[in-house]
Structure formats: C-alpha cells, structure tokens
Amino acid sequence: MFASLLVQAQAQAQAALDEVMAKKLITIAIPTDFPPYGTVGTDMQPQGLDIDMAKLIAAKLACGWSWCR
C-alpha cells in the first residue's frame, strides 16, 4: 500500500515538473503577511525570504516565476 502511494506521488511530482519546464514558468504561492518570509514593500512588490527562494528555484530551473497569495 505504501509503495503504491509513493509511486503515485512521484508520478504527480514529475508531471508538475514537466508542466513547469514546458511553460518555462513556475508559480509559487507566497503569503505576504508573514515577515520576514513574505511582505509587500513600499513599491507594492513582494519581498522577503520566500521571494528570494522563489527566485533561486526559478534560476535553478532556468525558467521565469510568478507569485500568488
């Protein structure tokens, strides 16, 4: 039973990665009300540790990124 769930989870993760790579865009949910992880700056742009990690993930995957709340 556990092995079946593990195989299914791996297949879903691979499908999600394939979709990101095909679109060359990853969308990452980031709360903007939880400093220092996610906030909105005075320029109304998201900032914080989660934003930095999103940028790093996108750079490693060689794709663009967008965020949602």
mmCIF file of N, CA, C and O in Angstrom:
data_model
loop_
_atom_site.group_PDB
_atom_site.id
_atom_site.type_symbol
_atom_site.label_atom_id
_atom_site.label_comp_id
_atom_site.label_asym_id
_atom_site.label_seq_id
_atom_site.Cartn_x
_atom_site.Cartn_y
_atom_site.Cartn_z
ATOM 1 N N MET A 1 0.826 -1.191 0.000
ATOM 2 C CA MET A 1 0.000 0.000 0.000
ATOM 3 C C MET A 1 0.871 1.256 0.000
ATOM 4 O O MET A 1 0.639 2.155 -0.783
ATOM 5 N N PHE A 2 1.857 1.308 0.896
ATOM 6 C CA PHE A 2 2.726 2.477 0.980
ATOM 7 C C PHE A 2 3.515 2.667 -0.309
ATOM 8 O O PHE A 2 3.676 3.794 -0.785
ATOM 9 N N ALA A 3 4.005 1.583 -0.880
ATOM 10 C CA ALA A 3 4.781 1.671 -2.124
ATOM 11 C C ALA A 3 3.929 2.233 -3.253
ATOM 12 O O ALA A 3 4.403 3.027 -4.067
ATOM 13 N N SER A 4 2.675 1.850 -3.298
ATOM 14 C CA SER A 4 1.761 2.354 -4.319
ATOM 15 C C SER A 4 1.570 3.862 -4.181
ATOM 16 O O SER A 4 1.565 4.596 -5.170
ATOM 17 N N LEU A 5 1.412 4.336 -2.942
ATOM 18 C CA LEU A 5 1.260 5.773 -2.702
ATOM 19 C C LEU A 5 2.527 6.524 -3.070
ATOM 20 O O LEU A 5 2.462 7.624 -3.620
ATOM 21 N N LEU A 6 3.669 5.931 -2.776
ATOM 22 C CA LEU A 6 4.943 6.572 -3.102
ATOM 23 C C LEU A 6 5.125 6.700 -4.609
ATOM 24 O O LEU A 6 5.530 7.753 -5.098
ATOM 25 N N VAL A 7 4.788 5.671 -5.353
ATOM 26 C CA VAL A 7 4.898 5.714 -6.810
ATOM 27 C C VAL A 7 3.957 6.763 -7.380
ATOM 28 O O VAL A 7 4.322 7.523 -8.274
ATOM 29 N N GLN A 8 2.750 6.837 -6.846
ATOM 30 C CA GLN A 8 1.773 7.818 -7.326
ATOM 31 C C GLN A 8 2.256 9.237 -7.034
ATOM 32 O O GLN A 8 2.139 10.127 -7.884
ATOM 33 N N ALA A 9 2.812 9.473 -5.856
ATOM 34 C CA ALA A 9 3.310 10.802 -5.503
ATOM 35 C C ALA A 9 4.471 11.200 -6.411
ATOM 36 O O ALA A 9 4.560 12.353 -6.843
ATOM 37 N N GLN A 10 5.355 10.265 -6.712
ATOM 38 C CA GLN A 10 6.476 10.556 -7.592
ATOM 39 C C GLN A 10 5.988 10.900 -8.998
ATOM 40 O O GLN A 10 6.521 11.803 -9.639
ATOM 41 N N ALA A 11 4.974 10.197 -9.470
ATOM 42 C CA ALA A 11 4.429 10.471 -10.803
ATOM 43 C C ALA A 11 3.794 11.859 -10.848
ATOM 44 O O ALA A 11 3.954 12.589 -11.835
ATOM 45 N N GLN A 12 3.095 12.236 -9.788
ATOM 46 C CA GLN A 12 2.471 13.560 -9.752
ATOM 47 C C GLN A 12 3.528 14.659 -9.697
ATOM 48 O O GLN A 12 3.389 15.696 -10.347
ATOM 49 N N ALA A 13 4.581 14.438 -8.931
ATOM 50 C CA ALA A 13 5.653 15.425 -8.847
ATOM 51 C C ALA A 13 6.345 15.580 -10.196
ATOM 52 O O ALA A 13 6.661 16.693 -10.620
ATOM 53 N N GLN A 14 6.575 14.474 -10.896
ATOM 54 C CA GLN A 14 7.216 14.536 -12.199
ATOM 55 C C GLN A 14 6.324 15.254 -13.207
ATOM 56 O O GLN A 14 6.799 16.051 -14.015
ATOM 57 N N ALA A 15 5.019 15.017 -13.136
ATOM 58 C CA ALA A 15 4.084 15.686 -14.041
ATOM 59 C C ALA A 15 4.081 17.192 -13.794
ATOM 60 O O ALA A 15 4.052 17.987 -14.743
ATOM 61 N N ALA A 16 4.137 17.595 -12.528
ATOM 62 C CA ALA A 16 4.174 19.024 -12.202
ATOM 63 C C ALA A 16 5.460 19.653 -12.717
ATOM 64 O O ALA A 16 5.441 20.751 -13.290
ATOM 65 N N LEU A 17 6.585 18.970 -12.544
ATOM 66 C CA LEU A 17 7.857 19.490 -13.040
ATOM 67 C C LEU A 17 7.860 19.571 -14.563
ATOM 68 O O LEU A 17 8.333 20.553 -15.136
ATOM 69 N N ASP A 18 7.308 18.564 -15.223
ATOM 70 C CA ASP A 18 7.223 18.590 -16.686
ATOM 71 C C ASP A 18 6.411 19.782 -17.174
ATOM 72 O O ASP A 18 6.766 20.432 -18.164
ATOM 73 N N GLU A 19 5.327 20.091 -16.468
ATOM 74 C CA GLU A 19 4.484 21.237 -16.837
ATOM 75 C C GLU A 19 5.243 22.549 -16.672
ATOM 76 O O GLU A 19 5.182 23.430 -17.536
ATOM 77 N N VAL A 20 5.976 22.694 -15.577
ATOM 78 C CA VAL A 20 6.782 23.900 -15.344
ATOM 79 C C VAL A 20 7.812 24.053 -16.446
ATOM 80 O O VAL A 20 8.003 25.141 -17.000
ATOM 81 N N MET A 21 8.495 22.973 -16.784
ATOM 82 C CA MET A 21 9.550 23.040 -17.790
ATOM 83 C C MET A 21 8.979 23.335 -19.176
ATOM 84 O O MET A 21 9.610 24.026 -19.971
ATOM 85 N N ALA A 22 7.791 22.836 -19.465
ATOM 86 C CA ALA A 22 7.165 23.096 -20.760
ATOM 87 C C ALA A 22 6.747 24.563 -20.880
ATOM 88 O O ALA A 22 6.916 25.180 -21.933
ATOM 89 N N LYS A 23 6.214 25.123 -19.795
ATOM 90 C CA LYS A 23 5.776 26.524 -19.807
ATOM 91 C C LYS A 23 6.920 27.498 -19.578
ATOM 92 O O LYS A 23 6.781 28.690 -19.839
ATOM 93 N N LYS A 24 8.019 26.996 -19.020
ATOM 94 C CA LYS A 24 9.153 27.853 -18.626
ATOM 95 C C LYS A 24 8.705 28.915 -17.621
ATOM 96 O O LYS A 24 9.176 30.053 -17.638
ATOM 97 N N LEU A 25 7.764 28.529 -16.747
ATOM 98 C CA LEU A 25 7.228 29.436 -15.737
ATOM 99 C C LEU A 25 6.781 28.620 -14.537
ATOM 100 O O LEU A 25 6.064 27.634 -14.687
ATOM 101 N N ILE A 26 7.206 29.055 -13.359
ATOM 102 C CA ILE A 26 6.748 28.421 -12.125
ATOM 103 C C ILE A 26 5.977 29.464 -11.321
ATOM 104 O O ILE A 26 6.398 30.613 -11.211
ATOM 105 N N THR A 27 4.823 29.069 -10.808
ATOM 106 C CA THR A 27 4.009 29.936 -9.970
ATOM 107 C C THR A 27 4.093 29.412 -8.548
ATOM 108 O O THR A 27 3.825 28.243 -8.303
ATOM 109 N N ILE A 28 4.467 30.291 -7.635
ATOM 110 C CA ILE A 28 4.689 29.893 -6.252
ATOM 111 C C ILE A 28 3.782 30.714 -5.345
ATOM 112 O O ILE A 28 3.740 31.941 -5.453
ATOM 113 N N ALA A 29 3.039 30.048 -4.463
ATOM 114 C CA ALA A 29 2.176 30.732 -3.502
ATOM 115 C C ALA A 29 3.020 31.239 -2.347
ATOM 116 O O ALA A 29 3.771 30.476 -1.732
ATOM 117 N N ILE A 30 2.921 32.535 -2.076
ATOM 118 C CA ILE A 30 3.711 33.162 -1.027
ATOM 119 C C ILE A 30 2.807 34.075 -0.212
ATOM 120 O O ILE A 30 2.207 35.003 -0.758
ATOM 121 N N PRO A 31 2.707 33.825 1.094
ATOM 122 C CA PRO A 31 1.926 34.755 1.920
ATOM 123 C C PRO A 31 2.679 36.076 2.041
ATOM 124 O O PRO A 31 3.899 36.096 2.180
ATOM 125 N N THR A 32 1.953 37.168 1.964
ATOM 126 C CA THR A 32 2.601 38.488 2.045
ATOM 127 C C THR A 32 2.304 39.185 3.367
ATOM 128 O O THR A 32 2.493 40.388 3.489
ATOM 129 N N ASP A 33 1.858 38.418 4.344
ATOM 130 C CA ASP A 33 1.547 38.991 5.656
ATOM 131 C C ASP A 33 2.301 38.275 6.773
ATOM 132 O O ASP A 33 1.834 38.192 7.897
ATOM 133 N N PHE A 34 3.479 37.754 6.436
ATOM 134 C CA PHE A 34 4.225 36.957 7.402
ATOM 135 C C PHE A 34 5.718 37.288 7.337
ATOM 136 O O PHE A 34 6.520 36.501 6.854
ATOM 137 N N PRO A 35 6.098 38.503 7.788
ATOM 138 C CA PRO A 35 7.510 38.873 7.755
ATOM 139 C C PRO A 35 8.331 37.944 8.655
ATOM 140 O O PRO A 35 7.809 37.489 9.665
ATOM 141 N N PRO A 36 9.540 37.657 8.352
ATOM 142 C CA PRO A 36 10.368 38.117 7.241
ATOM 143 C C PRO A 36 10.241 37.245 5.998
ATOM 144 O O PRO A 36 10.966 37.418 5.041
ATOM 145 N N TYR A 37 9.320 36.290 6.012
ATOM 146 C CA TYR A 37 9.206 35.346 4.900
ATOM 147 C C TYR A 37 8.529 35.951 3.689
ATOM 148 O O TYR A 37 8.932 35.706 2.561
ATOM 149 N N GLY A 38 7.497 36.718 3.900
ATOM 150 C CA GLY A 38 6.805 37.355 2.794
ATOM 151 C C GLY A 38 6.112 38.626 3.235
ATOM 152 O O GLY A 38 5.330 38.605 4.188
ATOM 153 N N THR A 39 6.420 39.720 2.581
ATOM 154 C CA THR A 39 5.776 41.002 2.839
ATOM 155 C C THR A 39 5.644 41.743 1.511
ATOM 156 O O THR A 39 6.172 41.301 0.492
ATOM 157 N N VAL A 40 4.950 42.862 1.552
ATOM 158 C CA VAL A 40 4.848 43.726 0.379
ATOM 159 C C VAL A 40 5.593 45.014 0.717
ATOM 160 O O VAL A 40 5.327 45.636 1.751
ATOM 161 N N GLY A 41 6.531 45.388 -0.143
ATOM 162 C CA GLY A 41 7.327 46.586 0.087
ATOM 163 C C GLY A 41 6.575 47.851 -0.246
ATOM 164 O O GLY A 41 5.434 47.820 -0.729
ATOM 165 N N THR A 42 7.205 48.978 -0.030
ATOM 166 C CA THR A 42 6.592 50.276 -0.316
ATOM 167 C C THR A 42 6.348 50.464 -1.814
ATOM 168 O O THR A 42 5.501 51.260 -2.201
ATOM 169 N N ASP A 43 7.068 49.703 -2.635
ATOM 170 C CA ASP A 43 6.855 49.767 -4.079
ATOM 171 C C ASP A 43 5.781 48.779 -4.543
ATOM 172 O O ASP A 43 5.591 48.564 -5.724
ATOM 173 N N MET A 44 5.062 48.191 -3.570
ATOM 174 C CA MET A 44 3.971 47.228 -3.817
ATOM 175 C C MET A 44 4.459 45.938 -4.483
ATOM 176 O O MET A 44 3.671 45.218 -5.078
ATOM 177 N N GLN A 45 5.730 45.627 -4.348
ATOM 178 C CA GLN A 45 6.295 44.391 -4.860
ATOM 179 C C GLN A 45 6.557 43.456 -3.685
ATOM 180 O O GLN A 45 6.924 43.900 -2.601
ATOM 181 N N PRO A 46 6.377 42.146 -3.907
ATOM 182 C CA PRO A 46 6.629 41.201 -2.819
ATOM 183 C C PRO A 46 8.118 41.161 -2.478
ATOM 184 O O PRO A 46 8.970 41.346 -3.350
ATOM 185 N N GLN A 47 8.402 40.941 -1.212
ATOM 186 C CA GLN A 47 9.789 40.819 -0.787
ATOM 187 C C GLN A 47 9.850 39.897 0.418
ATOM 188 O O GLN A 47 8.844 39.650 1.065
ATOM 189 N N GLY A 48 11.024 39.379 0.700
ATOM 190 C CA GLY A 48 11.209 38.516 1.852
ATOM 191 C C GLY A 48 11.959 37.247 1.481
ATOM 192 O O GLY A 48 12.364 37.043 0.328
ATOM 193 N N LEU A 49 12.146 36.392 2.465
ATOM 194 C CA LEU A 49 12.899 35.154 2.265
ATOM 195 C C LEU A 49 12.229 34.222 1.255
ATOM 196 O O LEU A 49 12.913 33.587 0.444
ATOM 197 N N ASP A 50 10.900 34.112 1.311
ATOM 198 C CA ASP A 50 10.201 33.242 0.355
ATOM 199 C C ASP A 50 10.358 33.749 -1.077
ATOM 200 O O ASP A 50 10.468 32.950 -2.006
ATOM 201 N N ILE A 51 10.375 35.047 -1.257
ATOM 202 C CA ILE A 51 10.591 35.622 -2.586
ATOM 203 C C ILE A 51 11.991 35.278 -3.078
ATOM 204 O O ILE A 51 12.187 34.885 -4.231
ATOM 205 N N ASP A 52 12.968 35.406 -2.190
ATOM 206 C CA ASP A 52 14.342 35.051 -2.558
ATOM 207 C C ASP A 52 14.445 33.583 -2.957
ATOM 208 O O ASP A 52 15.128 33.228 -3.924
ATOM 209 N N MET A 53 13.754 32.707 -2.218
ATOM 210 C CA MET A 53 13.778 31.280 -2.545
ATOM 211 C C MET A 53 13.074 31.014 -3.880
ATOM 212 O O MET A 53 13.527 30.182 -4.669
ATOM 213 N N ALA A 54 11.987 31.719 -4.141
ATOM 214 C CA ALA A 54 11.280 31.553 -5.415
ATOM 215 C C ALA A 54 12.183 31.925 -6.581
ATOM 216 O O ALA A 54 12.231 31.225 -7.597
ATOM 217 N N LYS A 55 12.917 33.014 -6.422
ATOM 218 C CA LYS A 55 13.850 33.439 -7.471
ATOM 219 C C LYS A 55 14.962 32.419 -7.661
ATOM 220 O O LYS A 55 15.367 32.135 -8.797
ATOM 221 N N LEU A 56 15.460 31.850 -6.567
ATOM 222 C CA LEU A 56 16.514 30.839 -6.646
ATOM 223 C C LEU A 56 16.012 29.583 -7.350
ATOM 224 O O LEU A 56 16.697 29.036 -8.220
ATOM 225 N N ILE A 57 14.818 29.124 -7.004
ATOM 226 C CA ILE A 57 14.236 27.936 -7.646
ATOM 227 C C ILE A 57 14.074 28.186 -9.142
ATOM 228 O O ILE A 57 14.431 27.344 -9.967
ATOM 229 N N ALA A 58 13.541 29.346 -9.508
ATOM 230 C CA ALA A 58 13.352 29.673 -10.925
ATOM 231 C C ALA A 58 14.687 29.726 -11.647
ATOM 232 O O ALA A 58 14.806 29.232 -12.783
ATOM 233 N N ALA A 59 15.702 30.272 -11.019
ATOM 234 C CA ALA A 59 17.025 30.339 -11.650
ATOM 235 C C ALA A 59 17.598 28.939 -11.865
ATOM 236 O O ALA A 59 18.163 28.646 -12.918
ATOM 237 N N LYS A 60 17.442 28.064 -10.870
ATOM 238 C CA LYS A 60 17.955 26.694 -10.997
ATOM 239 C C LYS A 60 17.217 25.917 -12.080
ATOM 240 O O LYS A 60 17.800 25.062 -12.738
ATOM 241 N N LEU A 61 15.930 26.207 -12.265
ATOM 242 C CA LEU A 61 15.147 25.533 -13.305
ATOM 243 C C LEU A 61 15.251 26.246 -14.652
ATOM 244 O O LEU A 61 14.703 25.769 -15.640
ATOM 245 N N ALA A 62 15.934 27.372 -14.677
ATOM 246 C CA ALA A 62 16.078 28.184 -15.895
ATOM 247 C C ALA A 62 14.721 28.554 -16.478
ATOM 248 O O ALA A 62 14.451 28.358 -17.655
ATOM 249 N N CYS A 63 13.854 29.071 -15.601
ATOM 250 C CA CYS A 63 12.533 29.497 -16.055
ATOM 251 C C CYS A 63 12.155 30.776 -15.326
ATOM 252 O O CYS A 63 12.816 31.190 -14.373
ATOM 253 N N GLY A 64 11.081 31.386 -15.765
ATOM 254 C CA GLY A 64 10.553 32.556 -15.085
ATOM 255 C C GLY A 64 9.736 32.150 -13.890
ATOM 256 O O GLY A 64 9.477 30.968 -13.657
ATOM 257 N N TRP A 65 9.296 33.152 -13.120
ATOM 258 C CA TRP A 65 8.473 32.836 -11.961
ATOM 259 C C TRP A 65 7.406 33.900 -11.773
ATOM 260 O O TRP A 65 7.533 35.028 -12.205
ATOM 261 N N SER A 66 6.330 33.495 -11.156
ATOM 262 C CA SER A 66 5.278 34.424 -10.755
ATOM 263 C C SER A 66 4.826 33.988 -9.369
ATOM 264 O O SER A 66 5.103 32.879 -8.929
ATOM 265 N N TRP A 67 4.123 34.869 -8.699
ATOM 266 C CA TRP A 67 3.674 34.537 -7.355
ATOM 267 C C TRP A 67 2.179 34.769 -7.233
ATOM 268 O O TRP A 67 1.585 35.558 -7.978
ATOM 269 N N CYS A 68 1.596 34.075 -6.316
ATOM 270 C CA CYS A 68 0.193 34.291 -5.959
ATOM 271 C C CYS A 68 0.100 34.211 -4.447
ATOM 272 O O CYS A 68 0.973 33.655 -3.792
ATOM 273 N N ARG A 69 -0.964 34.775 -3.910
ATOM 274 C CA ARG A 69 -1.131 34.766 -2.450
ATOM 275 C C ARG A 69 -1.875 33.546 -2.010
ATOM 276 O O ARG A 69 -2.647 32.966 -2.596
#
